[in-house]
Amino acid sequence: MNVVHLISKKRDGGELTADEIGALITGYVRGDVPDYQMSAWAMAVFIRGMTVAETAALTEHMLHSGMTFEWPEGESPKVDKHSTGGIGDKVSLLLAPLLACCDLQVPMISGRGLGATGGTLDKLESIPGFRTNLNTAEFQDVCRRVGCVISGATADLVPADRKLYALRDVTGTVPSIPLITASIMSKKLAEGLDALVLDVKWGSGAFMKTLNEARALAKSMVDTGKRMGVPTAALLTDMNQPLGRMAGNAVEVNESVESLQGNGPADMMEVTLELGAELLVLANREKTAAAARHRLEKAISSGAGLEKFREMVAAQSGDLDAPRPVAPAHDVGSPWDGYVTSIDTERLGYAIIHLGGGRKQLNDKLDLSVGLEMLVRVGDAVEKGKPLVRVFAKPDALNEVKRDLLAAITIGDNRVEAPALIVERIA
Ligand code: URA
């Protein structure tokens, strides 16, 4: 393989063959292709883009750079949901056990915080004892016995992505739709799925700031999933304000438990039920989305969903009844009368990071007890002095964060409509 030729071909807008992409990825994982050549290639892709065929080939070769899960014939279908991430997005904690109550199995490989967004593994680690580092045998065993499992990627799962993502992170090549597609889809498809649903978020707290970017990413991922034989659908959802009320780690687990008890915030329940209904229909467990929603709602009202979550936590060595410490609460009041006109959701995420609830550096130890509770939503009327947001933090950290929170929540004179929660379905 002539790597310079492949880089130049992409740089000049040419289309690489599947074999050329395969040789590049294999060479990179083996160490034959150095980081500087791979960086040049990633930048060429960033600028020139990739066709659907190239993106699928990249996904496929990344997927097969390591082990993939094999599941015996005749078991319940394996399904998963992937979210592109947002503030307060705790849907995985609800959806995995609910789907496991509906004759599906959910082998969910999750991640840690990325940018301003929190990570499912960090949230789960606020449950005393909870293990997020299961090995492959343990992961498959919990999935079979309980019906759902949420754990981190093992070292042998998609090593090409681990290497390439670290390189992209420091070469300005993360926000490339084909590279994001291959990164996400290779990891999800390595789980050996029968169906996949994607929650692609757009807005101030999302990776994709505009609806058009989110739509393009959703389309690219759905096309790739289908091309690789896995029924895939995506919902474009709003991230111009946090999902649910809580954002942080322990506070999000608490909100998830309350939601499984039937007391979830309307926006979060809507997103959870719609994503779950997609999977039940894609995996042929229900004929219509309405019937699928009904089944998921029943799993909540009967208490089965909460019981399943408890079972999963116990199978991963956690104790759901042990206290999950939450830092002292302080309310931040509105500076004047008016209406909430917009929320800089990313800024809220960075405020949580500032409190220690997310990482500034790779090896930071988190304070899982800190977080926020949103007391208002876009469009709400507010009065001077009335609380906008409740902060869970040690008092000494409060002042700086308070300034950020007030800057993040814009109060105007005129009422605005909140953006639509679920904007579009792409399938
Ligand atoms: N998340 C991923 O896993 N990969 C990307 O490239 C971007 C977000």
PDB file of C-alpha atoms in Angstrom, residues 97-98 101 146 148 257 260-261 299-300 302-314 320-321:
ATOM      1  CA  PRO A  97     -34.323  -1.954  31.733  1.00  0.00           C
ATOM      2  CA  LEU A  98     -37.648  -1.064  30.078  1.00  0.00           C
ATOM      3  CA  CYS A 101     -38.961  -6.079  30.218  1.00  0.00           C
ATOM      4  CA  VAL A 146     -30.894  -9.896  33.266  1.00  0.00           C
ATOM      5  CA  CYS A 148     -29.686  -5.583  29.914  1.00  0.00           C
ATOM      6  CA  VAL A 257     -35.220   5.905  39.650  1.00  0.00           C
ATOM      7  CA  LEU A 260     -39.057   4.293  36.670  1.00  0.00           C
ATOM      8  CA  GLN A 261     -41.442   4.797  39.600  1.00  0.00           C
ATOM      9  CA  ALA A 299     -43.412  -1.822  32.260  1.00  0.00           C
ATOM     10  CA  ILE A 300     -43.246   1.420  34.243  1.00  0.00           C
ATOM     11  CA  SER A 302     -46.274  -2.352  36.926  1.00  0.00           C
ATOM     12  CA  GLY A 303     -42.923  -1.605  38.585  1.00  0.00           C
ATOM     13  CA  ALA A 304     -41.208  -4.181  36.327  1.00  0.00           C
ATOM     14  CA  GLY A 305     -38.853  -1.568  34.826  1.00  0.00           C
ATOM     15  CA  LEU A 306     -37.568  -0.458  38.229  1.00  0.00           C
ATOM     16  CA  GLU A 307     -37.189  -4.083  39.320  1.00  0.00           C
ATOM     17  CA  LYS A 308     -35.172  -4.788  36.148  1.00  0.00           C
ATOM     18  CA  PHE A 309     -32.937  -1.767  36.783  1.00  0.00           C
ATOM     19  CA  ARG A 310     -32.353  -3.007  40.352  1.00  0.00           C
ATOM     20  CA  GLU A 311     -31.508  -6.463  38.970  1.00  0.00           C
ATOM     21  CA  MET A 312     -29.008  -5.008  36.489  1.00  0.00           C
ATOM     22  CA  VAL A 313     -27.378  -2.858  39.190  1.00  0.00           C
ATOM     23  CA  ALA A 314     -27.044  -5.895  41.487  1.00  0.00           C
ATOM     24  CA  LEU A 320     -29.271   0.718  44.568  1.00  0.00           C
ATOM     25  CA  ASP A 321     -30.403   1.101  48.205  1.00  0.00           C
TER      26      ASP A 321
END
